[in-house]
């Protein structure tokens, strides 16, 4: 499972009524995106507290999907084409994830890509106990 330390943060301004967003810990080029579905409820209990965000490579794609999918922009660190799919190591700010992208697409080092995170498949963890937050 790919994971990184993140913080759910309450949104500010005109979008505040939409719920919390997820912001990576860090000072430069941090990854931030709105939380949807069941994650909204879970994260609202952990505003401004550290949590670990976990998502499996097969739950990250480069194709938009309906539902609790959210787009994020990341940079390709390494890409391993494997025929009908590629393992793509992605970076944003201080966070890293691995995506299993289906199809025969060639990704290049330092390429900027938009991937879709399936938020229905995300697990949030308490960094101290390493237990799933529910």
mmCIF file of C-alpha atoms in Angstrom:
data_model
loop_
_atom_site.group_PDB
_atom_site.id
_atom_site.type_symbol
_atom_site.label_atom_id
_atom_site.label_comp_id
_atom_site.label_asym_id
_atom_site.label_seq_id
_atom_site.Cartn_x
_atom_site.Cartn_y
_atom_site.Cartn_z
ATOM 1 C CA UNK A 1 0.000 0.000 0.000
ATOM 2 C CA UNK A 2 1.303 3.437 -0.877
ATOM 3 C CA UNK A 3 1.029 5.900 1.964
ATOM 4 C CA UNK A 4 2.101 9.288 3.175
ATOM 5 C CA UNK A 5 1.412 11.498 6.146
ATOM 6 C CA UNK A 6 -1.372 13.934 5.422
ATOM 7 C CA UNK A 7 -3.737 16.212 7.321
ATOM 8 C CA UNK A 8 -7.441 16.685 6.710
ATOM 9 C CA UNK A 9 -8.070 20.403 6.812
ATOM 10 C CA UNK A 10 -11.287 22.365 6.802
ATOM 11 C CA UNK A 11 -11.746 24.284 3.577
ATOM 12 C CA UNK A 12 -11.780 28.063 3.651
ATOM 13 C CA UNK A 13 -13.762 30.573 1.590
ATOM 14 C CA UNK A 14 -16.747 29.955 -0.696
ATOM 15 C CA UNK A 15 -16.167 26.176 -0.899
ATOM 16 C CA UNK A 16 -16.108 25.667 2.903
ATOM 17 C CA UNK A 17 -19.602 24.174 2.913
ATOM 18 C CA UNK A 18 -18.356 21.314 0.715
ATOM 19 C CA UNK A 19 -16.420 19.690 3.545
ATOM 20 C CA UNK A 20 -12.823 18.928 4.441
ATOM 21 C CA UNK A 21 -9.932 18.629 2.044
ATOM 22 C CA UNK A 22 -6.811 16.559 2.418
ATOM 23 C CA UNK A 23 -3.480 18.417 2.516
ATOM 24 C CA UNK A 24 -0.067 16.793 2.512
ATOM 25 C CA UNK A 25 2.332 17.813 5.267
ATOM 26 C CA UNK A 26 5.041 19.929 3.724
ATOM 27 C CA UNK A 27 5.860 23.425 2.649
ATOM 28 C CA UNK A 28 6.387 23.194 -1.111
ATOM 29 C CA UNK A 29 4.206 21.759 -3.903
ATOM 30 C CA UNK A 30 1.888 20.041 -1.429
ATOM 31 C CA UNK A 31 -0.831 17.739 -2.658
ATOM 32 C CA UNK A 32 -4.311 18.943 -1.695
ATOM 33 C CA UNK A 33 -7.696 17.605 -2.791
ATOM 34 C CA UNK A 34 -11.277 17.507 -1.489
ATOM 35 C CA UNK A 35 -12.458 14.429 0.379
ATOM 36 C CA UNK A 36 -15.653 12.781 -0.856
ATOM 37 C CA UNK A 37 -17.978 10.030 0.277
ATOM 38 C CA UNK A 38 -17.336 8.181 3.544
ATOM 39 C CA UNK A 39 -13.887 9.817 3.880
ATOM 40 C CA UNK A 40 -15.587 13.169 4.470
ATOM 41 C CA UNK A 41 -17.207 11.894 7.660
ATOM 42 C CA UNK A 42 -14.093 10.100 8.905
ATOM 43 C CA UNK A 43 -11.748 13.017 8.187
ATOM 44 C CA UNK A 44 -14.031 15.578 9.808
ATOM 45 C CA UNK A 45 -13.107 13.997 13.175
ATOM 46 C CA UNK A 46 -9.375 14.539 12.498
ATOM 47 C CA UNK A 47 -9.196 18.156 11.324
ATOM 48 C CA UNK A 48 -5.626 19.466 11.786
ATOM 49 C CA UNK A 49 -4.354 16.119 13.119
ATOM 50 C CA UNK A 50 -1.841 13.929 11.320
ATOM 51 C CA UNK A 51 -3.121 10.804 9.621
ATOM 52 C CA UNK A 52 -1.633 8.396 7.099
ATOM 53 C CA UNK A 53 -3.322 8.160 3.699
ATOM 54 C CA UNK A 54 -3.165 4.724 2.073
ATOM 55 C CA UNK A 55 -4.237 3.650 -1.390
ATOM 56 C CA UNK A 56 -3.308 0.560 -3.383
ATOM 57 C CA UNK A 57 -1.697 0.958 -6.837
ATOM 58 C CA UNK A 58 -4.686 -0.629 -8.612
ATOM 59 C CA UNK A 59 -6.933 2.133 -7.217
ATOM 60 C CA UNK A 60 -5.053 4.881 -9.043
ATOM 61 C CA UNK A 61 -5.765 5.328 -12.735
ATOM 62 C CA UNK A 62 -5.267 7.856 -15.499
ATOM 63 C CA UNK A 63 -8.899 7.508 -16.665
ATOM 64 C CA UNK A 64 -11.623 9.691 -15.093
ATOM 65 C CA UNK A 65 -14.303 7.641 -13.329
ATOM 66 C CA UNK A 66 -17.657 8.523 -11.846
ATOM 67 C CA UNK A 67 -18.214 8.346 -8.123
ATOM 68 C CA UNK A 68 -15.701 9.167 -5.424
ATOM 69 C CA UNK A 69 -12.788 9.544 -7.832
ATOM 70 C CA UNK A 70 -10.717 12.711 -7.565
ATOM 71 C CA UNK A 71 -8.035 14.029 -9.955
ATOM 72 C CA UNK A 72 -4.579 14.924 -8.661
ATOM 73 C CA UNK A 73 -1.533 16.224 -10.514
ATOM 74 C CA UNK A 74 1.710 14.364 -9.907
ATOM 75 C CA UNK A 75 5.154 13.954 -11.430
ATOM 76 C CA UNK A 76 6.433 10.665 -12.866
ATOM 77 C CA UNK A 77 9.563 9.524 -11.025
ATOM 78 C CA UNK A 78 9.889 6.068 -12.633
ATOM 79 C CA UNK A 79 7.703 4.141 -15.073
ATOM 80 C CA UNK A 80 7.895 0.428 -15.679
ATOM 81 C CA UNK A 81 5.970 -0.626 -18.816
ATOM 82 C CA UNK A 82 4.844 -4.234 -18.431
ATOM 83 C CA UNK A 83 2.878 -4.910 -21.599
ATOM 84 C CA UNK A 84 -0.804 -4.331 -20.927
ATOM 85 C CA UNK A 85 -0.101 -2.152 -17.866
ATOM 86 C CA UNK A 86 2.582 0.049 -16.317
ATOM 87 C CA UNK A 87 3.757 0.533 -12.767
ATOM 88 C CA UNK A 88 4.223 4.285 -12.396
ATOM 89 C CA UNK A 89 5.980 5.783 -9.381
ATOM 90 C CA UNK A 90 4.560 9.245 -8.803
ATOM 91 C CA UNK A 91 5.578 12.192 -6.603
ATOM 92 C CA UNK A 92 3.852 15.335 -5.385
ATOM 93 C CA UNK A 93 5.379 17.551 -2.719
ATOM 94 C CA UNK A 94 6.909 15.113 -0.225
ATOM 95 C CA UNK A 95 4.483 12.277 -0.984
ATOM 96 C CA UNK A 96 4.921 9.274 -3.226
ATOM 97 C CA UNK A 97 2.430 6.753 -4.599
ATOM 98 C CA UNK A 98 2.637 3.842 -6.996
ATOM 99 C CA UNK A 99 -0.031 3.525 -9.682
ATOM 100 C CA UNK A 100 -0.882 0.445 -11.736
ATOM 101 C CA UNK A 101 -2.050 2.002 -15.019
ATOM 102 C CA UNK A 102 -3.795 -0.274 -17.524
ATOM 103 C CA UNK A 103 -3.126 0.124 -21.215
ATOM 104 C CA UNK A 104 -0.034 0.609 -23.331
ATOM 105 C CA UNK A 105 0.938 4.182 -22.499
ATOM 106 C CA UNK A 106 4.570 5.263 -22.210
ATOM 107 C CA UNK A 107 5.244 7.534 -19.246
ATOM 108 C CA UNK A 108 8.417 9.605 -19.077
ATOM 109 C CA UNK A 109 10.517 10.695 -16.102
ATOM 110 C CA UNK A 110 9.484 14.176 -14.846
ATOM 111 C CA UNK A 111 6.300 14.080 -16.935
ATOM 112 C CA UNK A 112 3.365 15.850 -15.270
ATOM 113 C CA UNK A 113 0.302 13.596 -15.197
ATOM 114 C CA UNK A 114 -3.193 13.829 -13.796
ATOM 115 C CA UNK A 115 -4.259 10.615 -12.090
ATOM 116 C CA UNK A 116 -7.565 9.677 -10.518
ATOM 117 C CA UNK A 117 -7.639 8.421 -6.917
ATOM 118 C CA UNK A 118 -10.540 6.096 -6.125
ATOM 119 C CA UNK A 119 -11.525 7.548 -2.754
ATOM 120 C CA UNK A 120 -13.879 4.607 -2.138
ATOM 121 C CA UNK A 121 -10.747 2.457 -1.788
ATOM 122 C CA UNK A 122 -8.666 4.724 0.478
ATOM 123 C CA UNK A 123 -7.777 3.768 4.039
ATOM 124 C CA UNK A 124 -6.821 6.340 6.653
ATOM 125 C CA UNK A 125 -4.510 5.298 9.499
ATOM 126 C CA UNK A 126 -3.586 6.694 12.889
ATOM 127 C CA UNK A 127 0.218 7.265 12.683
ATOM 128 C CA UNK A 128 0.759 6.382 16.359
ATOM 129 C CA UNK A 129 -1.244 3.147 16.560
ATOM 130 C CA UNK A 130 -1.013 2.254 12.833
ATOM 131 C CA UNK A 131 -4.681 1.212 13.089
ATOM 132 C CA UNK A 132 -7.269 1.993 10.407
ATOM 133 C CA UNK A 133 -9.404 4.998 11.264
ATOM 134 C CA UNK A 134 -13.100 4.335 10.766
#
